[in-house]
Structure formats: structure tokens, C-alpha cells
Amino acid sequence: MEQSIEKIGPTIGQSLLENPKMSMRNVDVFYGDKQAIYDVNLDIGKNEVLSMIGPSGCGKSTFLRCLNRMNDTIEGCKVTGSFDLEGKNIYHPKMDVVPLRARVGMVFQKPNPFPKTIYDNVAYGPKIHGLVESKTDLDEIVESSLQKAGLWDEVKDRLDQQGTGLSGGQQQRLCIARTIAISPEVILMDEPCSALDPIATSKIENLITELSENYTIAIVTHSMQQAARVSDRTAYFHLGKLVEVNDTQHLFTNPDHELTEAYITGRFG
Amino acid sequence: MSTIEIDIEKSNESNCTNESEMKKVNTIELVNKNLKKRYRAERRFKAYGLVSICFALLCLVVLFTDIISKGHGAFFQTYIQLELNLDEDVLEVNDIQNMKQLASANYQGVIRQSLRTLFPDAKKRHDKRKLYALVSSGASYQLADQIKAQPALVGTTISVFVLADDDVDTWFKSLDDAKPFIGRMSEKQLVWLESLKKSGSLHKKFNTTFFNNGDSREPELAGIKGAMIGSLFTILVTFLLSFTVGISTAIYLEEYAPKNLFTDFIEVNINNLAAVPSIIFGLLGLAIFIGMFGMQRSIPLLGGVVLSLMTLPTIIISSRAAIKAVPPSIRQAALGMGASKMQVILHHVLPLAMPGMLTGTIIGLAQALGETAPLLMIGMVAFVVDVPGALTDPSTALPVQIFLWADSPERAFVERTSAAIMVLLAFLISMNTVAVFLRKRLERRW
Amino acid sequence: MSSSVLLLVIAMLFVFSYWSGRGKAITSAQHLGGVTTLNSLPFYYGMLAVLWCAIPCLVLVSLWSMFDETVIQQLLVSQLPDNSADMSSGEMTLLLNKVNNIANGITAASGQPVYMQDAANYLLSLRANSHLAMSVIALSLAVCGLSIAWVKINPELRARKQVETVFKLILLLCSCIAILTTVGIVLSVLFESIQFFNKVPVSEFLFGLHWSPQVAIREDQVGGSGAFGAIPLFVGTLLISAIAMIVAVPTGLMSAIYLSEYASKQVRSWVKPLLEILAGIPTVVYGFFAALTVAPLIRDTGDWLNGSWTFELLGLSLQVSSESALAAGLVMGVMIIPFISSLADDVINAVPQSLRDGSLGLGSTHSETIRQVVIPAALPGIVGGVLLAVSRAIGETMIVVMAAGLAANLTANPLESVTTVTVQIVTMLVGDQEFDSAKTLSAFALGLMLFVVTLTLNIYALRVVKKYREQYE
Ligand SMILES: Nc1ncnc2c1ncn2[C@@H]1O[C@H](COP(=O)(O)OP(=O)(O)OP(=O)(O)O)[C@@H](O)[C@H]1O
Ligand SMILES: [Mg+2]
């Protein structure tokens, strides 16, 4: 394994940008003694959709979770390197994770609505952050978030029912609504459609395209079609290394690295 | 696509989303504004948790310190050193070979005589009685044992440590306190004691009586041996019954039982029995085993039966968990080689599940050892002086002995109660340690 | 033959039957071509012989020893002088007790009425005969069983099948003991309770406000007929349990939260065993602590407050009883802390990490996540655990026996002394009791109440917890 990691070489393609929203340099991540990410350098542009693909276990989720320090909750996980959000290092000791996560929201692989009503699920973020002063403001935020998540029409009559009672696709859109209710600047999505059927998936893909007008989005996916459909740029990870980053169309039609080519043509993965 | 193009795109976008950019800036300001308050709440919440844990641990510490500070004294007992003139006339012995005479000799007289010579000022009957009361009523029996072992001592003068009365004992131990214990002792007695102390005749020695005697009305003669043996017998019966029945039930439920209403009913019963108050098991013992089956009251056999019914659920539940943890692959491998079900269980499942079962059993037995209420119901509270020698001898148990002594008014009993508690806790903690150790050592991961 | 010798002989018979059964199987297989021709392994033939030998004999011994005393006492009664026929049942019990005591050597025989000595001797001879008869019959049954097995054993006998069937049956019988125990509990409290309710109406028991069970011992004696209104006991029980829960629920819950959400692994590995020690301390020790340390402390604090100038200024004064409900309740609360904390710990750990991630990912602080997501998600489980704790508090005996009083005061003042259901059961059943008096029977009625209430709480709580577990499995 070490050997093949050596063979990968430096990242090919367009991994660095001018004036990025987030920029990561020399990132290494360890779980205990085991290294999961090797020296990754990557920028994410403003209002860009960046997708991350790669074989299972290559460290996509690990890297994504670093971006809003969700890895802090995992015991034994050590992150080194620099992560800048608009020029500020998010791993700086003085950096506060609470406002950071309000700016960089996250949607998880498995829908995880809270065991509360639909309304409370969406209102949870604004409430804890004290974003609203009145009930009408809150109602407004809930409605607009649900609308943006494309769920409003389906749930407007049953806002007081349990969020856990929705279908899988609806639950995931509820989680997205929950995230955008605090209007973060960046949204991280870890395989948001892996638990969903094609119809729900296409709904969420449309949603991502719409959201990309206002938000910067980083999405991990196993579906190359999905990456091709929704993202501006695509990053290919292999065994914890960032192999290639390129314009989506370029990467899928004319990959620069042989490993990328092997992956997208289905020779492994 | 080049970076420049992206930049152009972005500037276009930022024009049309100016409003939402504004909103985001606003959000961060709001979040930061509340942050201080939220972190204060966070710290407060964490502090509540810490305080709760500290409170629980503090209770533990206070409880142990309280018991130890009250009870450590009981491991020592005050003795009075007396010169005893074993005069044949006073002893009323004329033939030292005659054991019968030696047994019924007037040892008390010898001790009293010695006291009288020490304190000739005690002339009146009343004063004499007070003087004699300094020595325990059990002292003469101890002297008797000594003489019976060495009849040649008769006629000589020996220096003997005689057991002091409990009030003297408590007084002597409390001398360092701000206000020494006086109790029912009179001025005169205190004067005598002071002079005994000055002459160096008062000694504290390790309290062997406490570990060698049964119960007694006199604190200085009371010991926990009877209660400990009673507890031992009771726990033995409990172990034999609950372990065999417990693992049999667990095996049946895990390996044989079909999924039907009857099995469910057994399970519901077990789960509920686990939470039935222990005193109810005492009522069961009283009404069924004594009332219906005519079993004798106050015996360890009955106590063991009742306690085993009480511990059974604990053992069944943990044994089932242990059996469940044996992976099905092992069963399948054995069955595949043509072993019968019973062979699979006896050769593979039981040995692998045994550590878990034993752990559960020890924990259950530790519970049973500390249990009092059901034993009260079946009459194991009787005042029993003799150390029981069989499962069917009337006896008490250690926790019951603690309960009985805690009720006694004498100050010296408080000390002994605490000491008995220390002994009981030592047993329980070592049992639990063994269980934890067993669990750690034999924990197996498949 | 003494019991231990009998048991030894029987045990030796078992060993003998194993080897003879095994040997018979092996020898009978020899002329057929060796052990491999046997239907089952030789072990099973041995076991089959043991079972034939053991089962009838052991069944007889256990049944005999269960019922022999009852029969013997009946015979004894029939043997007593004629004038005893018109004795009241109380006097009869007293007389029988005396005779038993003489026979057991607890009271010296000399100086007792002659007819009693005779009865005691008769009792002893009955016992000896019964024991002898049992030994003889048991041994002959064992030998008979063994011979039957001996005759039956031949190479075609499907010994394994039979042994395994019996094995399974024995296991099944063991499983039924749980049911028998429950039935036994129900019967033991139900029968006596019915007798009690024949003497005292149910409504008076359940709704009466006055409890003083001191019935005259003899019927011709003057004195109160006793009052059996159990409300003061229920109130006392609830008062003490409530104090205990006020102490235990917040402390236990917060400890569990701190341990599972904040504490480092090392702290956890130290604190958890310490809390387990707290849980393992016998209740009699807590009772001692409550009665001798906490109760005096509370009383002294009360006295000190009464003497302090604020109280004098305000004209307040506290009446603290030396057996206050507060002392018992506080200590019981401490006892229940580890119970709640370990249950809550389990439940909190069962809340999936994804929910926490979801909340943390939105930028909530740790405590916000716990308070608004974890606890609400774990609530059913926590409620179940608290209900189990309540049932424990209600059924707790030793702490209240030692630290709460006997006075059946109807009060909600924690500084006064109250009494509880369990205390009354203990006081009425410890020591010598007269059977069939309302006072004794009332203890069983209280036991019935206790059983019904705790059972209901348990069933409900276990169901809540189970539902909760299934939700996240
Ligand atoms: N909590 C953890 N502790 C230890 N190792 C971990 C942990 N989480 C992930 N890993 C390891 O880190 C590596 C990267 O894992 P990661 O979850 O990032 O992969 P992934 O690319 O997201 O895979 P998938 O597509 O299957 O989700 C894997 O080898 C995994 O075993
Ligand atoms: Mg992943």
C-alpha cells in the first residue's frame, strides 16, 4: 500500500485558485497512528460546487469533516496543515467551532432529523444561535428554508409532526433545510443521496444546483453521474491522497492522471 | 476553464446575490453577539455535571470515613492487668485433676478478690458492686479456659489480662476526645480507673473476641463469628441453588426455547422478579416455606432458599447475555461435525460462556450477602449466641447482626456495628473486585 | 441415618449406577463387535442409569421433606389432650410453639407440664420415624430404578436420545421456577390479604386516615380494636420516595451526562467503578448511616438554626424529629444515584452519534446538543429508568426501618417522622406473631399493595425502556 501511495505523485490539475473561499494546505490526518490523509492541497472557490470522488475508504469523508472541524468529536483524530476560511485559519487555537460551524454547515450521509417536529427541526439552528427575535421571524425563516429545500409544499400542513416520520428523501431535504436555516456560507455534504431512491436523488441534485447560486458547496459522492451533473470542479482522492482536481467536464472526459482514468472508466473502485 | 473566467462568473453572481451576502454577514454578527452567553451556559451545564459527580463521590467518602472512624476502635479491646492469687480455697478446688471441679470453680471470686486488694477503699456493698463492674462478666470464663488448660497454675499467683467492661473500654478509647465518655459510670469508678491507668494496668489489645464469638448482650463479649458462619451457610445454599437453576434456565431460554407465548411469559416473569422489592421475597418465605412446607424458622437453609429466589433473575439475565455472546459460528461448526445439541452446549457453549456466567453469579451473590429485609421476615433476627454448625441450626447473618446491633443502646455497640459493617464491606468489595477482574481477564472478543 | 449420611449414600449410588450402566453397555456390545456397535456412546448409557436411579429417589426426598412437618404437626395436634380441642387458634399456636421449643431443646423440658413433655417426646419419635421411613423408601427407589435401567440397557437402546430429552426437560423445569416464584408470591400475599379483608373492609384499608394496628392480644382484653387506614403509610412512603427522587434524579442524570459526554476516558474508568461501589453498599449500611449520622446532623442543624438570630428575628422555629423523613429520604436518594446514573448512561449511549453530529454540525454547543437533542431523544428511556428507581424507593426497607419512625403521622412535612409500608410489614412480622390476627394479616395486605404497585411500575417501565431500545436498534 505504501508503495502505491508513493507512486501517486503530486496532485495534478487545477487544485489552487485565486481568491478562494476556503484553502487547505499540506493537510495530514491521522486516526491514532494510522494516517488517513496525505499532504492534500486544495482550494474551494466562492459559490462553487466542488465534488469529491474516489474509492471507498480513500478519506473523502475524513477530509470533508475537517472543513468544519467535525473531526474534533472523534477521539484520537489528529489534523495538521492549514485550513483557511476567507484567510482565517479555522484550526487556530483561538478559533471558535461554534460560529465556525454556523458558517460552514454540514449535511450527513444518513438523514438524521432530530426526534422533534418538522418545525422544530428547522427552527433549531436559528433558535440556538439567537438569530431571531420574534416568532414571526422564525416562522419566516422556517418557511423560506423549507421552500429553498423544496420541501415546503409537502410538509406545510404538518409542521407539527415528527421529523422522523418523513420518508428518507424528505428527511434528507429536511436536514438540508435545517442547515440552510442558519444561512451558512459553505455547505458540506457527505454522500447526501446514498440512502435515497432516484427520484429523491434528482430532487436533491436540483436543489444543490439552485443553492449553488448563494452557497459554496463541497459534496462527497460515489456517483460519477451525480458529480458530473452538479459540480463545477471535481477532486479525485485515492488512498488518502488528492490525485487530480479539474474542471468537472475536463476530468470526466479527459482525465490527466491514469488512476483517475482507471476509476472513471470503472476499472476499479 | 481558467481562473479568470471563474472570477468573472463570480463577480456576476455576487451582483445578483448581494442581498443574501448581506444576510450572511448579519448572521455571523448575530451568532457572535450571543456567543458569550452561550458559552456561559455551556460552562454552567458542565459544572452541574461535575458537581453531581463530586456530590456522589463525596457521599461515598463521607460514608466510608464515618464508618471507619466509628468502627476502627472495635478492633482493639481494653484489658485490665490484674495480679490473681489462684488460692485453692477461694477457687473452691481441692483436686486439680478433677476437671469437673475446675470447670465449676469460683473464678469470679479470684478476680473480685484481686480487685478488692487493689482498691481497699471499696467497702460498702454498693461500692463493691461498682468495683466488680469494671471487669466484664465474661472475664471469669476466659480465666476458666486458661486454668483448665494449665491446672498446675492453681495455688500460684499469676498476672492476667482480664477483659474490661464495655463502659471502661469506651472510656479508655475516648480519653483523647474533647469530652471523654462517662456513660453510667460513677465518680468512684472513674477514680479507680484513673489509678489503674496511672499504674499502667490498662492495655489495648487486638480484639480477638470480636472475631471468635457469637452474639452477646455484653458488647465486650459480642462477636461476629456466628453471623459470619450464618452468612456463609446462607450464601452457600444460595450459590448452589441459584447457580444451577440460573444457568439451566439461561440455557433453556437461549438454546431450546421455542418462540411462543409460554417462553415470553417466562421472560416477563424473570424481568419482573428482578425488580420486586426484596421484602416481598421474605413474605414468600414466611407464607410458603414456613407456613405451607413447615420449614424451620431462622435457619440458613431457608435463608439461602429465599435469597436464591431473589438472586435468580440477576444470574439468569447475565448468563443469557454470556450465552448470547457466543458466536453462532461455533455452534454451527460443532453441529456440522455431527455433535448433538447437548454436546454443543456442554462442550462449546458452556465453557465459553462460563466467565460471564460466573461474573453475574458473583455479583448476584454479593447482593444476596448484603441483603437484610427478607431474612428479617423468616426469623433470622433471633438472638443466637451459639455459632451455627449446620445448615439447620438457628442463626443470623452478618447484615442482620448489623441491624440488631445498630438498635442496641450501648455506645460500645455502635463501634462494633461499624466494625461489622467494615467486615461486610470488605467481603462485598473483594467479591465485586473478583467479578470485575474475571470480566476483564476472560473477556473474549470474537 | 442422618441426613448427610443419607445424601452421601445416595451420591455413591449415583456414581455406582454410572459405572455399572456404562459397563453393562460395553460388555453387551463386546460380542457384537465392540463399542462402535452401540447405538450411543457408553457415556450416555451411564447417564441413563444415573437418571433412572436419581429421579424417583430425589423427587421422593424433596416432596417428603417439604410436607413431612405439616403431616407431623397434624398428627401432633390429634395426639394432644382432649381439652385442647376447644382452644382458640391463637392458644393452639402458642402451645404448639412451646412443644416444638421443648423438642428442639430451646426450652428445657424439666419444669414443663407433663402433657407437654409427652407431646414433645411424641413429636421427636414421629420425626425419627419419618426420617427413617424416608431413608428406606428413597434408597429402595434408587435401587429399583437402577435395576430397571440395568435390565433395559442393550446395544440397541437409544440412550443418547433419551438422555437428551430428560436433560431438556430438566432445563425446562428450572425455567419454570421463575413462574413458580411469581405464583408463590401472589399466593402468599393474596390468601392472607383476603383473610384480612374479611376482617377489615377494603375501603377502610385503602382510604382510612388512621393507622394503629394495636389489637388486643386476647379477645377478652380491653383495648382498641385497631385502626387499619393505610393512607398515612402511603403518604409516608411517597414522601420519603419523593425526597429520594429529588436528590437522586438530578444528581444521577447529570453524573451520567457528564460521564458519557464530557469526561475523559481516564476519569470515566475511575469514577464508574466508584459509583458501582456506592451501588453495591448494602441497604442496612445506608440505614445505619442514616440513623446514626444523618438524622442527628439534621436535628442538630435544626436546633442550631432555631438558636440563630435570623430565626429569632423572624420568630421561626423548626421542629425536627430525630427520625425525620428527610434523613431517610436523603440517604435513600444517595443510594439511588448510581442506579439512575447507570441506567441513564446506557440510555444516553444508545442515542445515535448521527444525531449529535447533526446538531454539532449546525454549530450548537455541546450542552445545547445534550439538552435539546440528546436528552429529548433519550427521554423515554430516562423516564423508564426513573420509574424503576421509584419502584425501588417504594420497596426499600432497611433504610426506612432504621431511620424512619413507627409513628403513622399523616403529614407532608419532611422534618416530622413518618412511617412507610415496608416499615409496618417488618414491625408486624418480625418476632413472634399470632397467626390470623388482623395485625399480622395486615402486613400481608400491605405486602400485596407493595407488590401490585411495584409490579405495575416495573412492567410499565420495562416496556417503555424496551420500546426505546428498539427505536435505535
Ligand atoms: N473514526 C475512525 N477511526 C479510525 N479510522 C477511521 C475512522 N474513520 C475513518 N477511518 C479510516 O480512515 C480512512 C478514510 O476513511 P473515510 O471515512 O474518510 O473514507 P471515505 O472515503 O469516506 O469512504 P466511504 O466512501 O466508504 O465513505 C479509512 O481507511 C478508514 O478506515
Ligand atoms: Mg465516507
PDB file of N, CA, C and O and ligand atoms in Angstrom, chain A residues 31-32 34-37 54-63 74-75 109 190-191 220 222 237, ligand 1:
ATOM      1  N   TYR A  31      -5.738   8.892  12.279  1.00  0.00           N
ATOM      2  CA  TYR A  31      -6.596   8.263  13.298  1.00  0.00           C
ATOM      3  C   TYR A  31      -5.672   7.444  14.168  1.00  0.00           C
ATOM      4  O   TYR A  31      -5.248   6.364  13.774  1.00  0.00           O
ATOM      5  N   GLY A  32      -5.350   7.946  15.327  1.00  0.00           N
ATOM      6  CA  GLY A  32      -4.341   7.266  16.136  1.00  0.00           C
ATOM      7  C   GLY A  32      -3.022   7.280  15.382  1.00  0.00           C
ATOM      8  O   GLY A  32      -2.523   8.342  15.012  1.00  0.00           O
ATOM      9  N   LYS A  34      -2.701   5.673  12.522  1.00  0.00           N
ATOM     10  CA  LYS A  34      -2.959   5.399  11.116  1.00  0.00           C
ATOM     11  C   LYS A  34      -3.219   6.703  10.364  1.00  0.00           C
ATOM     12  O   LYS A  34      -4.059   7.504  10.778  1.00  0.00           O
ATOM     13  N   GLN A  35      -2.488   6.903   9.288  1.00  0.00           N
ATOM     14  CA  GLN A  35      -2.693   8.137   8.535  1.00  0.00           C
ATOM     15  C   GLN A  35      -3.797   7.926   7.515  1.00  0.00           C
ATOM     16  O   GLN A  35      -3.818   6.931   6.786  1.00  0.00           O
ATOM     17  N   ALA A  36      -4.750   8.855   7.470  1.00  0.00           N
ATOM     18  CA  ALA A  36      -5.873   8.701   6.549  1.00  0.00           C
ATOM     19  C   ALA A  36      -5.782   9.693   5.397  1.00  0.00           C
ATOM     20  O   ALA A  36      -6.335   9.457   4.333  1.00  0.00           O
ATOM     21  N   ILE A  37      -5.107  10.826   5.587  1.00  0.00           N
ATOM     22  CA  ILE A  37      -4.957  11.839   4.523  1.00  0.00           C
ATOM     23  C   ILE A  37      -3.483  12.219   4.435  1.00  0.00           C
ATOM     24  O   ILE A  37      -2.829  12.441   5.457  1.00  0.00           O
ATOM     25  N   GLY A  54     -13.913   9.130  -5.307  1.00  0.00           N
ATOM     26  CA  GLY A  54     -12.793   8.238  -5.020  1.00  0.00           C
ATOM     27  C   GLY A  54     -13.296   6.948  -4.426  1.00  0.00           C
ATOM     28  O   GLY A  54     -14.430   6.874  -3.949  1.00  0.00           O
ATOM     29  N   PRO A  55     -12.463   5.918  -4.471  1.00  0.00           N
ATOM     30  CA  PRO A  55     -12.894   4.625  -3.944  1.00  0.00           C
ATOM     31  C   PRO A  55     -13.171   4.687  -2.447  1.00  0.00           C
ATOM     32  O   PRO A  55     -12.686   5.579  -1.754  1.00  0.00           O
ATOM     33  N   SER A  56     -13.921   3.715  -1.982  1.00  0.00           N
ATOM     34  CA  SER A  56     -14.315   3.708  -0.579  1.00  0.00           C
ATOM     35  C   SER A  56     -13.081   3.647   0.324  1.00  0.00           C
ATOM     36  O   SER A  56     -12.124   2.938   0.029  1.00  0.00           O
ATOM     37  N   GLY A  57     -13.112   4.410   1.391  1.00  0.00           N
ATOM     38  CA  GLY A  57     -12.007   4.386   2.353  1.00  0.00           C
ATOM     39  C   GLY A  57     -10.839   5.260   1.966  1.00  0.00           C
ATOM     40  O   GLY A  57      -9.800   5.229   2.611  1.00  0.00           O
ATOM     41  N   CYS A  58     -11.010   6.078   0.909  1.00  0.00           N
ATOM     42  CA  CYS A  58      -9.871   6.869   0.465  1.00  0.00           C
ATOM     43  C   CYS A  58      -9.752   8.154   1.247  1.00  0.00           C
ATOM     44  O   CYS A  58      -8.791   8.908   1.054  1.00  0.00           O
ATOM     45  N   GLY A  59     -10.691   8.457   2.122  1.00  0.00           N
ATOM     46  CA  GLY A  59     -10.532   9.605   3.005  1.00  0.00           C
ATOM     47  C   GLY A  59     -11.366  10.813   2.632  1.00  0.00           C
ATOM     48  O   GLY A  59     -11.136  11.898   3.146  1.00  0.00           O
ATOM     49  N   LYS A  60     -12.372  10.634   1.762  1.00  0.00           N
ATOM     50  CA  LYS A  60     -13.198  11.779   1.365  1.00  0.00           C
ATOM     51  C   LYS A  60     -13.939  12.348   2.570  1.00  0.00           C
ATOM     52  O   LYS A  60     -13.899  13.544   2.848  1.00  0.00           O
ATOM     53  N   SER A  61     -14.627  11.429   3.294  1.00  0.00           N
ATOM     54  CA  SER A  61     -15.395  11.902   4.458  1.00  0.00           C
ATOM     55  C   SER A  61     -14.470  12.538   5.468  1.00  0.00           C
ATOM     56  O   SER A  61     -14.785  13.578   6.041  1.00  0.00           O
ATOM     57  N   THR A  62     -13.334  11.914   5.667  1.00  0.00           N
ATOM     58  CA  THR A  62     -12.387  12.445   6.637  1.00  0.00           C
ATOM     59  C   THR A  62     -12.004  13.875   6.277  1.00  0.00           C
ATOM     60  O   THR A  62     -12.027  14.771   7.117  1.00  0.00           O
ATOM     61  N   PHE A  63     -11.685  14.077   5.000  1.00  0.00           N
ATOM     62  CA  PHE A  63     -11.276  15.411   4.581  1.00  0.00           C
ATOM     63  C   PHE A  63     -12.419  16.404   4.732  1.00  0.00           C
ATOM     64  O   PHE A  63     -12.246  17.513   5.250  1.00  0.00           O
ATOM     65  N   ILE A  74     -14.219  13.103  17.162  1.00  0.00           N
ATOM     66  CA  ILE A  74     -13.707  11.730  17.118  1.00  0.00           C
ATOM     67  C   ILE A  74     -12.449  11.636  17.965  1.00  0.00           C
ATOM     68  O   ILE A  74     -11.495  12.389  17.732  1.00  0.00           O
ATOM     69  N   GLU A  75     -12.474  10.711  18.919  1.00  0.00           N
ATOM     70  CA  GLU A  75     -11.316  10.583  19.793  1.00  0.00           C
ATOM     71  C   GLU A  75     -10.132  10.028  19.006  1.00  0.00           C
ATOM     72  O   GLU A  75     -10.275   9.103  18.220  1.00  0.00           O
ATOM     73  N   GLN A 109     -24.481  11.763   5.526  1.00  0.00           N
ATOM     74  CA  GLN A 109     -24.823  10.690   4.607  1.00  0.00           C
ATOM     75  C   GLN A 109     -26.211  10.131   4.896  1.00  0.00           C
ATOM     76  O   GLN A 109     -27.066  10.043   4.030  1.00  0.00           O
ATOM     77  N   ASP A 190     -21.949  15.040   2.744  1.00  0.00           N
ATOM     78  CA  ASP A 190     -21.260  13.752   2.664  1.00  0.00           C
ATOM     79  C   ASP A 190     -22.222  12.710   2.128  1.00  0.00           C
ATOM     80  O   ASP A 190     -23.082  12.226   2.851  1.00  0.00           O
ATOM     81  N   GLU A 191     -22.079  12.380   0.863  1.00  0.00           N
ATOM     82  CA  GLU A 191     -22.956  11.414   0.201  1.00  0.00           C
ATOM     83  C   GLU A 191     -24.412  11.639   0.570  1.00  0.00           C
ATOM     84  O   GLU A 191     -25.072  10.746   1.101  1.00  0.00           O
ATOM     85  N   VAL A 220     -19.388  15.145  -1.251  1.00  0.00           N
ATOM     86  CA  VAL A 220     -18.746  13.846  -1.463  1.00  0.00           C
ATOM     87  C   VAL A 220     -19.772  12.945  -2.107  1.00  0.00           C
ATOM     88  O   VAL A 220     -20.926  12.919  -1.684  1.00  0.00           O
ATOM     89  N   HIS A 222     -20.471   9.070  -4.445  1.00  0.00           N
ATOM     90  CA  HIS A 222     -19.961   7.866  -5.085  1.00  0.00           C
ATOM     91  C   HIS A 222     -20.453   7.751  -6.516  1.00  0.00           C
ATOM     92  O   HIS A 222     -20.050   6.865  -7.257  1.00  0.00           O
ATOM     93  N   PHE A 237      -9.782  11.513  -5.038  1.00  0.00           N
ATOM     94  CA  PHE A 237      -8.922  11.052  -3.947  1.00  0.00           C
ATOM     95  C   PHE A 237      -8.609   9.580  -4.154  1.00  0.00           C
ATOM     96  O   PHE A 237      -9.435   8.820  -4.646  1.00  0.00           O
TER      97      PHE A 237
HETATM   98  N1  LIG D   1     -13.210   7.011  13.444  1.00  0.00           N
HETATM   99  C1  LIG D   1     -12.218   6.402  12.775  1.00  0.00           C
HETATM  100  N2  LIG D   1     -11.244   5.783  13.463  1.00  0.00           N
HETATM  101  C2  LIG D   1     -10.217   5.174  12.806  1.00  0.00           C
HETATM  102  N3  LIG D   1     -10.098   5.124  11.485  1.00  0.00           N
HETATM  103  C3  LIG D   1     -11.039   5.733  10.733  1.00  0.00           C
HETATM  104  C4  LIG D   1     -12.151   6.394  11.350  1.00  0.00           C
HETATM  105  N4  LIG D   1     -12.922   6.899  10.375  1.00  0.00           N
HETATM  106  C5  LIG D   1     -12.320   6.545   9.209  1.00  0.00           C
HETATM  107  N5  LIG D   1     -11.197   5.860   9.419  1.00  0.00           N
HETATM  108  C6  LIG D   1     -10.269   5.341   8.412  1.00  0.00           C
HETATM  109  O1  LIG D   1      -9.817   6.401   7.633  1.00  0.00           O
HETATM  110  C7  LIG D   1      -9.799   6.052   6.245  1.00  0.00           C
HETATM  111  C8  LIG D   1     -10.653   7.032   5.480  1.00  0.00           C
HETATM  112  O2  LIG D   1     -11.972   6.884   5.893  1.00  0.00           O
HETATM  113  P1  LIG D   1     -13.177   7.756   5.323  1.00  0.00           P
HETATM  114  O3  LIG D   1     -14.372   7.510   6.131  1.00  0.00           O
HETATM  115  O4  LIG D   1     -12.710   9.140   5.200  1.00  0.00           O
HETATM  116  O5  LIG D   1     -13.337   7.107   3.868  1.00  0.00           O
HETATM  117  P2  LIG D   1     -14.359   7.522   2.727  1.00  0.00           P
HETATM  118  O6  LIG D   1     -13.553   7.920   1.592  1.00  0.00           O
HETATM  119  O7  LIG D   1     -15.345   8.463   3.224  1.00  0.00           O
HETATM  120  O8  LIG D   1     -15.036   6.149   2.392  1.00  0.00           O
HETATM  121  P3  LIG D   1     -16.570   5.871   2.002  1.00  0.00           P
HETATM  122  O9  LIG D   1     -16.687   6.233   0.592  1.00  0.00           O
HETATM  123  O10 LIG D   1     -16.708   4.402   2.204  1.00  0.00           O
HETATM  124  O11 LIG D   1     -17.401   6.679   2.901  1.00  0.00           O
HETATM  125  C9  LIG D   1     -10.320   4.640   6.154  1.00  0.00           C
HETATM  126  O12 LIG D   1      -9.215   3.799   5.983  1.00  0.00           O
HETATM  127  C10 LIG D   1     -10.986   4.400   7.475  1.00  0.00           C
HETATM  128  O13 LIG D   1     -10.785   3.062   7.858  1.00  0.00           O
END
